[in-house]
Structure formats: structure tokens, C-alpha cells
Amino acid sequence: MAKRIHLTELGCIACEELSELGAGKEGWLVNNPNLLSALDSHSLALANRFLILIVNWGDPDAPRLKIRPDLSPIEAESITAIEWLVFDDVRVVVAGTSCGYLLVYSVAGDLIHKQMVHPSRILKIRVRGTKKDLMQETSSEEICIVLPGIIARFDGSNIQSMLQKWFQEKNSNFWDQKNRKGDVEDSGSLYQRLPYQIWNVNKNGVCVDATVTGVMPPPLLELQSSQRYYCAVTIGEDAVISAYRLSEDRGRSLVGAILSKVVPAAASTIASFSKLIWRSNDQSPKRKPEAKTQSFARASSLTCIKDYPRKGEKLTLSPSGTLAAITDSLGRILLLDTQALVVVRLWKGYRDASCVFMEMLAKKDKGKSVIHTEPVKSDYCLCLAIHAPRKGIIEVWQMRTGPRLLTIQCANGSKLLQPAYRFGSNSSSSPYIPLEVFLLNGDSGQVSMLNRSLS
């Protein structure tokens, strides 16, 4: 009987530039907590505290790109999160910093956008989208920014519009002329602020990871309105799992409405009165304006699971947002139904594990005739790939309660990666692209893909 091959080798990232990120040492890819990675369809972005390196693993002769963001040495600012944004013909790299800034770079290394989200460390950048179908009443594409106890949401259409405008201006040489007129460090004069929502979700303890799972119904006693409500799931040290209802409105309460009117008026009056008494000298140096922070919208706690000393560590969301895989400090993996907010499955004995959702071709009945040649969405089944580094294996389990389909041996120092979400891929006219999972061997630099077929 022929041996089944479950991995397909695609390319290699080995290059001299990786030495700046610690390559050459055993376990350099997984043992350094400051080393971040994000995968595109043919490129890998790696980042440490001060450097972003983009390597094309599909073409070893392609030039490597180094991006050194202009970070604040006074605040000891560093890169803390990285992700790709992939549109139809545009690919950009998004980085988050320890000071709460969001940086958007082109694949040529140009700084496209810089914006303060909140003056705190950005932990994670999540990109996802949902398509309107029988299960989902609305479709949305979003970028979720996770900070300690805070979650922010950018609408994908706003970012896409900003990128289209930037590339149009760049092609007409308008952007270069605009850059010469001002100081690059003055982000307020060059970069138009993108609208976003932000919520405080630390009622049950500071979170280490979080995600917006999708749109949810309003409260039973809430008046019907046009605003949306979102469901968010957080994990942390105090509460393993917490769930919140997020409102778009920032001033629904009476106290909030009064404060929103009284405080700005009082502050303006005091400032005007102060200027009359103490007139500043016109020759004094002008201070750089501080980035304004946005006020929080309303977040209502729905439920939480506290089970000391268990702590939530990592969170992975399924494409539809209906399932979440959560790893904890006791070596367990919890499968959470994000709509019912109940744990529907539990695995034990997986310390330091990481999980990624993927799709595999389901076995077809031999009696059925194949009408189409290209697989469609209904041909795939949702699975969960679990990388257990202490066991040196990758297991693939069928969701929700299905059996274990695969067990794959992997080398030490390997890491599971998943290509970034493609904006616009939810269109019904475009061919269906299943969830793929890649395996990066840090010691050899080999990039492999988990086969979608069991045969």
C-alpha cells in the first residue's frame, strides 16, 4: 500500500536577510516571543521589534524587502502585531505598535497610513469577512484591533477606499509632491483619520486576545434602531472566556449624554478664560499636537467562564464566526459556539498548542456522479488543525463532533500559518477559495501546504 502524503512542498524562505531576525539558531521561529509572522498567498512577512522583512517564498530570486518603521525612541516603541491586507490587486502590510499606532505599508516599503487607535499595546490584528447567506443576515468585512482590555473595529470598505485613493495619487505623482510640503512625523497633516469603533471589554478582567464574531440581535427591551450590535469573545487570565454585546452608540445613557454636552463646553470655557489671564508668548516653541483618542462605545457583558488557575492563551475564529477554538494554560482546547455561547467540545493534553481552522474535501459517495470538475463550497467540510509541538504532530479534526481525520508528523521549530483573508472573496461570482493551512519549518525554511484531500 502506497504511503499517503499529506504535505506538499511549495517553496523556501531561506536567505541571508533572515539572520537579522535570529535565523540560524535552533527554534528561532517559535522560541522568540517578539518574532511575528503573517502569510500571504506567495509572501511571508516576518517582524521583530524594529524590523519588518518580506520574503517571497514562491520565487527565491525575488528581492527581499526590509521596512524599518519610524518608531519613538522616547516611548521605547516597538512592533507588536503584523498582518496582510489583500484586495483585488492591492497588497499591503499592516503593523501595530506598542504605543497603539496602526501603520500601513505598501509592498514597496512606502508608509501609506498612520493612525493612533488607543495609547496602549496592540496585541493582535485580525482580518475577516462574512457573506450574506441563510445563516448570516448581513455581509461584512472588517479589521479587528485587539489591545489589553480593548477591542477596535475598522470597516474594510473604509480602508479599501483609502488605499485606492493613495495608489491613484501615487500614480499621478501627487503624493510625492504632497509629502514634500510637510513633516512626515506629523501624522495629522498627511493621513486622513479612518473612522472606527472602539470598546472597553475589561469588565471581567484584562484580555490577552479577543475577536468580533459577527452581528448579533439587539437586547429584548431595546428599541428598534438602525444601529448594529456585535458579539465579541475575549480570553484572559482572570476569565478564560468572556462574551460581550457591542453597541455602535457611544451616548445612549442619560449620564453619558449629559457629560458629552457639559464637559466639552466647560473645558472650552476654562481654556478661553485661561488664555485671557495667561497669554502665551508668541515666540515660544510650538508643541507637537498629541494624537486624539476616541471615546468608548457601550459594551455589555453577556457571560464569562472563570476557572482559576486556568487562563486563556490563544483564540482562533472560524470563517463564519460561529465557532472559536481556545487554548488554555492547562493544555486544553475548548471549542466554543459563539452564538449559543457554550463549549461544545473539549480536547485535553495539548500544552503549548496552536489551532487553525481549515477546509478539506469531504468523501463523496461512489454511487453519485460528479457534475462539476472544480470543487464548490458544499464539497468541503470544516476542520480544525491542531499543532501540538510537544508531541511533534499536527492533528486534523472534523467539526463539530467529527472524528480525527489526519495525524501528521512535523519537525521541531515548525509553525502553522494561514494566508490572510482576501477582501472581495465573498463575491458569489468569484470561484470559491477554501481555507488553506501552511506549515513553515523554521530550521530548514521549507514552506509546505496541508493537502485538502484525504486520499
XYZ file of C-alpha atoms in Angstrom:
455
model
C 0.000 0.000 0.000
C 1.432 3.379 -1.029
C 2.259 5.806 1.755
C -0.104 8.767 1.926
C 1.461 12.188 1.519
C -0.336 14.912 3.422
C 2.100 17.791 2.779
C 3.022 19.474 -0.494
C 6.289 21.421 -0.569
C 5.838 24.837 -2.168
C 8.992 26.854 -1.614
C 11.660 28.038 0.771
C 12.320 31.301 2.605
C 15.987 30.655 3.422
C 18.047 33.803 2.776
C 20.807 35.849 4.371
C 18.415 38.567 5.489
C 16.779 36.185 7.977
C 19.881 36.338 10.150
C 18.757 39.764 11.372
C 15.685 38.049 12.836
C 17.689 35.335 14.586
C 17.661 32.626 11.904
C 20.414 30.047 12.252
C 19.650 29.260 15.883
C 17.611 26.194 16.723
C 13.982 27.075 17.319
C 14.432 30.718 16.276
C 10.966 30.846 14.689
C 8.973 29.682 17.727
C 11.109 30.457 20.775
C 11.287 34.234 20.302
C 8.058 35.846 21.623
C 8.893 39.098 19.809
C 9.092 37.428 16.383
C 5.843 37.897 14.459
C 4.744 36.316 11.178
C 1.968 36.817 8.630
C 1.398 34.836 5.436
C 0.134 35.949 2.055
C -0.546 33.744 -0.968
C 3.119 33.918 -2.047
C 4.874 36.090 0.528
C 5.788 35.879 4.188
C 6.138 38.927 6.422
C 8.345 38.491 9.478
C 8.881 41.168 12.092
C 10.816 41.648 15.275
C 10.676 44.715 17.470
C 12.094 47.168 14.915
C 12.247 45.458 11.502
C 9.760 44.026 9.003
C 11.135 41.587 6.415
C 9.051 40.459 3.422
C 10.193 37.285 1.646
C 8.644 35.777 -1.480
C 8.724 32.047 -0.783
C 7.335 31.218 -4.236
C 10.222 32.913 -6.064
C 13.639 32.541 -4.385
C 15.162 35.085 -6.809
C 12.686 37.813 -5.902
C 14.202 40.725 -3.937
C 13.601 40.844 -0.197
C 12.116 43.970 1.296
C 13.186 45.464 4.614
C 10.946 48.002 6.329
C 12.216 49.892 9.367
C 9.301 51.879 10.804
C 9.973 55.292 12.317
C 9.324 54.408 15.950
C 9.549 56.650 19.008
C 12.778 56.032 20.982
C 11.451 58.089 23.893
C 8.479 55.758 24.370
C 10.582 52.652 23.548
C 8.058 51.944 20.786
C 8.258 48.586 19.020
C 6.304 46.412 16.563
C 3.857 44.171 18.412
C 1.480 42.884 15.690
C 1.554 42.311 11.932
C -0.908 41.209 9.237
C -1.561 41.376 5.488
C -4.451 43.212 3.838
C -5.212 41.660 0.436
C -7.628 43.261 -2.014
C -8.192 42.509 -5.702
C -4.947 43.985 -6.998
C -3.559 45.589 -3.850
C -1.496 44.003 -1.092
C -0.310 45.952 1.935
C 1.265 45.111 5.284
C -0.320 46.382 8.494
C 1.726 46.689 11.677
C 0.657 47.578 15.204
C 2.995 49.171 17.736
C 3.384 49.158 21.496
C 2.166 52.780 21.597
C -1.131 51.987 19.887
C -0.337 53.158 16.365
C -1.528 51.377 13.240
C 0.949 51.523 10.331
C 0.075 50.552 6.748
C 2.938 49.881 4.288
C 2.951 49.071 0.596
C 4.956 46.103 -0.713
C 7.482 48.698 -1.898
C 8.019 49.902 1.672
C 6.081 53.197 1.440
C 4.191 54.351 4.530
C 0.588 54.700 3.349
C -1.225 55.412 6.595
C -0.509 56.020 10.270
C -3.190 56.337 12.911
C -3.466 56.163 16.660
C -6.050 53.593 17.768
C -5.544 53.886 21.533
C -2.436 54.652 23.624
C -1.812 51.038 24.556
C -0.005 48.000 23.184
C -1.637 46.460 20.104
C -1.750 42.709 20.710
C -3.385 41.369 17.566
C -4.660 42.408 14.148
C -7.486 40.229 12.800
C -8.958 40.402 9.309
C -12.171 38.573 8.464
C -15.324 38.738 6.405
C -18.726 37.078 6.302
C -21.032 36.541 3.342
C -24.777 37.013 3.447
C -26.496 33.609 3.293
C -29.100 31.546 5.146
C -27.069 31.688 8.358
C -25.837 35.277 8.058
C -28.393 38.056 7.541
C -25.724 40.612 6.645
C -22.308 40.604 4.999
C -19.318 42.486 6.348
C -15.546 42.744 6.023
C -13.601 44.152 8.921
C -10.245 44.633 10.595
C -10.257 43.984 14.331
C -7.558 45.522 16.547
C -7.002 43.925 19.955
C -5.398 45.798 22.863
C -5.302 44.888 26.584
C -8.944 45.119 27.672
C -9.889 46.963 24.480
C -11.166 45.963 21.054
C -11.489 48.210 17.989
C -13.159 47.601 14.645
C -12.382 49.165 11.251
C -14.739 48.623 8.336
C -12.982 47.048 5.365
C -14.648 49.362 2.847
C -13.138 52.447 4.503
C -9.632 51.011 4.344
C -10.128 49.914 0.747
C -11.248 53.420 -0.242
C -8.214 54.917 1.474
C -5.842 52.542 -0.329
C -7.437 53.169 -3.722
C -7.087 56.907 -3.210
C -3.456 56.575 -2.146
C -2.460 54.472 -5.154
C -4.285 56.813 -7.529
C -2.424 59.773 -6.086
C 0.857 57.904 -6.225
C 0.391 57.042 -9.881
C -0.277 60.682 -10.694
C 2.814 61.773 -8.706
C 0.519 63.832 -6.482
C 1.509 62.042 -3.322
C 5.227 62.765 -3.738
C 4.521 66.482 -4.086
C 2.313 66.357 -1.015
C 4.993 64.622 1.043
C 7.489 67.415 0.309
C 5.196 70.030 1.813
C 5.037 68.676 5.352
C 6.818 66.819 8.043
C 6.385 63.047 7.815
C 6.231 62.765 11.582
C 3.142 64.993 11.715
C 0.645 62.259 11.018
C -2.291 64.595 11.492
C -1.437 66.650 8.392
C -0.714 63.788 5.998
C -3.004 60.942 6.957
C -6.753 61.212 6.983
C -8.169 59.589 10.084
C -10.154 56.436 9.358
C -13.450 56.020 11.236
C -13.670 53.109 13.641
C -15.480 51.847 16.721
C -13.744 51.041 19.982
C -14.982 49.275 23.122
C -13.713 48.654 26.646
C -14.052 44.912 27.326
C -12.154 44.544 30.621
C -15.176 44.164 32.911
C -14.251 40.524 33.579
C -10.514 41.137 33.537
C -7.914 42.309 31.043
C -7.968 40.210 27.887
C -4.907 38.787 26.117
C -6.810 38.090 22.900
C -10.229 38.933 21.502
C -12.289 38.982 18.333
C -15.550 40.293 16.952
C -17.516 37.198 15.952
C -20.230 38.957 13.944
C -23.516 40.827 14.122
C -25.952 39.831 16.872
C -29.588 40.754 17.684
C -30.291 43.761 19.933
C -31.437 43.310 23.544
C -35.046 42.284 24.045
C -36.024 45.585 25.667
C -34.035 47.714 23.215
C -35.986 49.940 20.856
C -35.673 49.044 17.200
C -32.989 51.161 15.584
C -30.753 51.158 12.552
C -27.569 50.632 14.554
C -25.782 47.290 14.641
C -24.836 45.194 17.612
C -21.744 42.980 17.514
C -20.732 39.993 19.600
C -17.175 39.877 20.930
C -15.356 36.998 22.613
C -12.323 37.643 24.806
C -9.898 35.400 26.677
C -7.566 36.274 29.530
C -6.048 35.418 32.883
C -8.977 36.351 35.106
C -11.729 34.956 32.874
C -10.893 32.121 30.495
C -13.745 33.159 28.196
C -15.901 36.290 28.211
C -18.573 37.438 25.774
C -19.853 40.975 25.199
C -22.569 42.721 23.218
C -21.020 45.714 21.477
C -23.129 48.712 20.549
C -22.262 51.295 17.896
C -23.772 54.055 20.018
C -21.476 55.943 22.402
C -24.083 58.077 24.179
C -27.213 56.062 24.946
C -27.207 56.544 28.708
C -28.508 59.755 30.328
C -25.267 60.330 32.234
C -23.227 59.851 29.073
C -25.428 62.259 27.160
C -25.097 64.932 29.877
C -21.328 64.507 30.148
C -20.871 64.597 26.385
C -22.531 68.046 26.337
C -21.322 69.568 29.597
C -17.657 68.513 29.674
C -16.605 69.911 26.244
C -18.425 73.185 26.951
C -16.821 73.511 30.384
C -13.386 72.677 29.025
C -13.757 75.236 26.251
C -14.840 77.930 28.737
C -11.939 77.219 31.088
C -9.456 77.225 28.210
C -10.739 80.560 26.902
C -10.641 82.085 30.382
C -7.085 80.824 30.905
C -5.910 82.449 27.677
C -7.251 85.819 28.842
C -5.295 85.632 32.102
C -2.077 83.977 30.919
C -1.295 84.973 27.361
C 1.374 82.740 25.930
C 4.444 84.234 24.306
C 4.243 84.080 20.505
C 7.984 83.331 20.310
C 7.724 80.184 22.435
C 8.259 76.911 20.534
C 5.114 75.175 19.380
C 4.456 71.748 20.832
C 3.502 68.889 18.555
C -0.230 68.174 18.929
C -0.972 64.914 20.679
C -2.997 62.257 18.909
C -6.623 62.370 19.967
C -8.136 59.234 21.426
C -11.684 58.164 20.659
C -14.215 57.588 23.412
C -15.503 54.081 24.041
C -18.820 52.821 22.789
C -21.069 50.744 25.028
C -20.110 47.123 25.762
C -22.441 44.898 27.826
C -21.173 41.693 29.408
C -23.130 38.601 28.348
C -21.310 35.775 30.114
C -17.917 34.665 31.370
C -16.160 31.491 32.497
C -13.824 31.825 35.485
C -11.958 28.680 36.468
C -8.821 29.545 38.457
C -5.982 28.742 37.803
C -6.950 28.162 34.162
C -6.013 31.041 31.839
C -6.955 31.636 28.232
C -3.944 31.814 25.902
C -4.863 31.739 22.190
C -8.039 32.319 20.224
C -8.912 31.205 16.683
C -12.160 32.040 14.900
C -13.856 30.038 12.154
C -14.623 31.780 8.820
C -18.334 32.169 9.594
C -17.603 33.336 13.145
C -19.860 30.673 14.665
C -17.029 28.629 16.222
C -13.953 29.618 18.197
C -11.083 27.384 19.310
C -9.475 28.495 22.578
C -6.324 27.085 24.161
C -5.697 27.455 27.894
C -2.834 27.129 30.347
C -3.878 23.612 31.411
C -3.259 22.110 27.985
C -6.904 22.011 26.933
C -8.607 23.196 23.763
C -12.183 24.432 24.029
C -14.498 24.648 21.025
C -16.942 27.490 21.664
C -20.249 28.032 19.886
C -20.169 31.836 19.629
C -23.913 32.121 19.020
C -25.136 29.932 21.887
C -22.045 30.875 23.969
C -21.493 27.310 25.156
C -18.489 24.999 24.903
C -19.450 22.158 22.564
C -16.195 20.177 22.556
C -13.049 19.737 24.621
C -9.602 18.280 23.935
C -7.073 17.523 26.679
C -3.311 17.053 26.689
C -2.305 19.772 24.202
C 0.038 22.117 26.063
C 1.509 24.989 24.028
C -0.769 24.021 21.138
C -1.955 26.323 18.360
C -5.110 25.887 16.284
C -6.162 26.931 12.787
C -9.447 26.268 11.030
C -9.193 24.732 7.573
C -11.404 23.086 4.957
C -10.928 19.626 3.483
C -12.671 17.832 0.670
C -15.345 15.571 2.106
C -15.542 11.978 0.906
C -18.147 11.591 -1.816
C -20.383 8.602 -2.299
C -19.112 6.397 -5.097
C -22.634 5.989 -6.496
C -23.011 9.724 -7.112
C -21.911 11.157 -10.422
C -19.687 14.226 -10.432
C -21.383 17.006 -12.374
C -18.767 19.704 -11.838
C -14.998 19.398 -12.148
C -13.996 22.223 -9.822
C -14.949 21.694 -6.153
C -17.523 24.099 -4.742
C -18.108 25.175 -1.151
C -20.515 22.307 -0.437
C -17.758 19.801 -1.272
C -15.654 20.935 1.696
C -16.067 20.234 5.396
C -14.829 22.498 8.163
C -11.946 21.079 10.199
C -9.639 22.178 12.983
C -5.890 21.693 12.604
C -4.164 21.355 15.984
C -0.398 21.718 16.162
C 0.954 20.022 19.280
C 4.671 20.963 19.373
C 5.427 18.814 22.434
C 4.156 15.769 20.556
C 5.657 16.855 17.254
C 2.399 16.276 15.369
C -0.440 18.038 13.602
C -3.934 16.617 14.008
C -6.906 17.467 11.809
C -10.368 17.040 13.383
C -13.694 17.361 11.593
C -16.117 19.903 13.011
C -18.126 19.968 15.114
C -18.149 16.491 16.575
C -16.464 14.548 13.792
C -13.508 12.169 14.099
C -9.789 12.812 13.762
C -9.043 12.688 10.039
C -5.265 13.078 9.945
C -2.151 12.867 12.075
C 0.940 14.414 10.504
C 4.472 14.337 11.879
C 6.260 17.687 11.856
C 9.749 18.830 12.774
C 10.619 20.810 15.876
C 10.625 24.545 15.324
C 7.701 24.438 12.879
C 4.755 26.822 12.836
C 1.237 26.671 11.385
C 0.304 29.647 9.225
C -2.779 30.641 7.271
C -2.942 33.062 4.318
C -4.572 36.390 5.025
C -8.240 36.914 4.246
C -8.854 38.185 0.708
C -11.232 41.144 0.579
C -13.911 40.613 -2.042
C -13.514 36.829 -1.995
C -17.083 36.525 -0.684
C -18.492 37.552 -4.065
C -20.824 34.936 -5.495
C -19.336 35.391 -8.974
C -15.788 34.531 -7.908
C -14.717 30.876 -7.543
C -14.710 29.537 -4.024
C -11.313 29.558 -2.338
C -11.174 27.117 0.597
C -9.304 27.732 3.820
C -5.720 26.570 3.410
C -3.116 25.850 6.070
C 0.636 26.095 5.584
C 3.485 24.666 7.638
C 6.711 26.645 7.954
C 9.797 24.739 9.086
C 11.931 27.337 10.802
C 15.142 25.303 10.753
C 15.076 24.489 7.021
C 12.939 27.395 5.798
C 10.696 24.996 3.884
C 7.092 26.092 3.250
C 4.546 23.275 2.801
C 0.796 23.142 2.424
C -1.528 20.648 4.091
C -3.321 18.736 1.338
C -7.047 19.330 1.203
C -7.825 15.770 0.095
C -7.682 12.709 2.339
C -6.697 10.392 -0.495
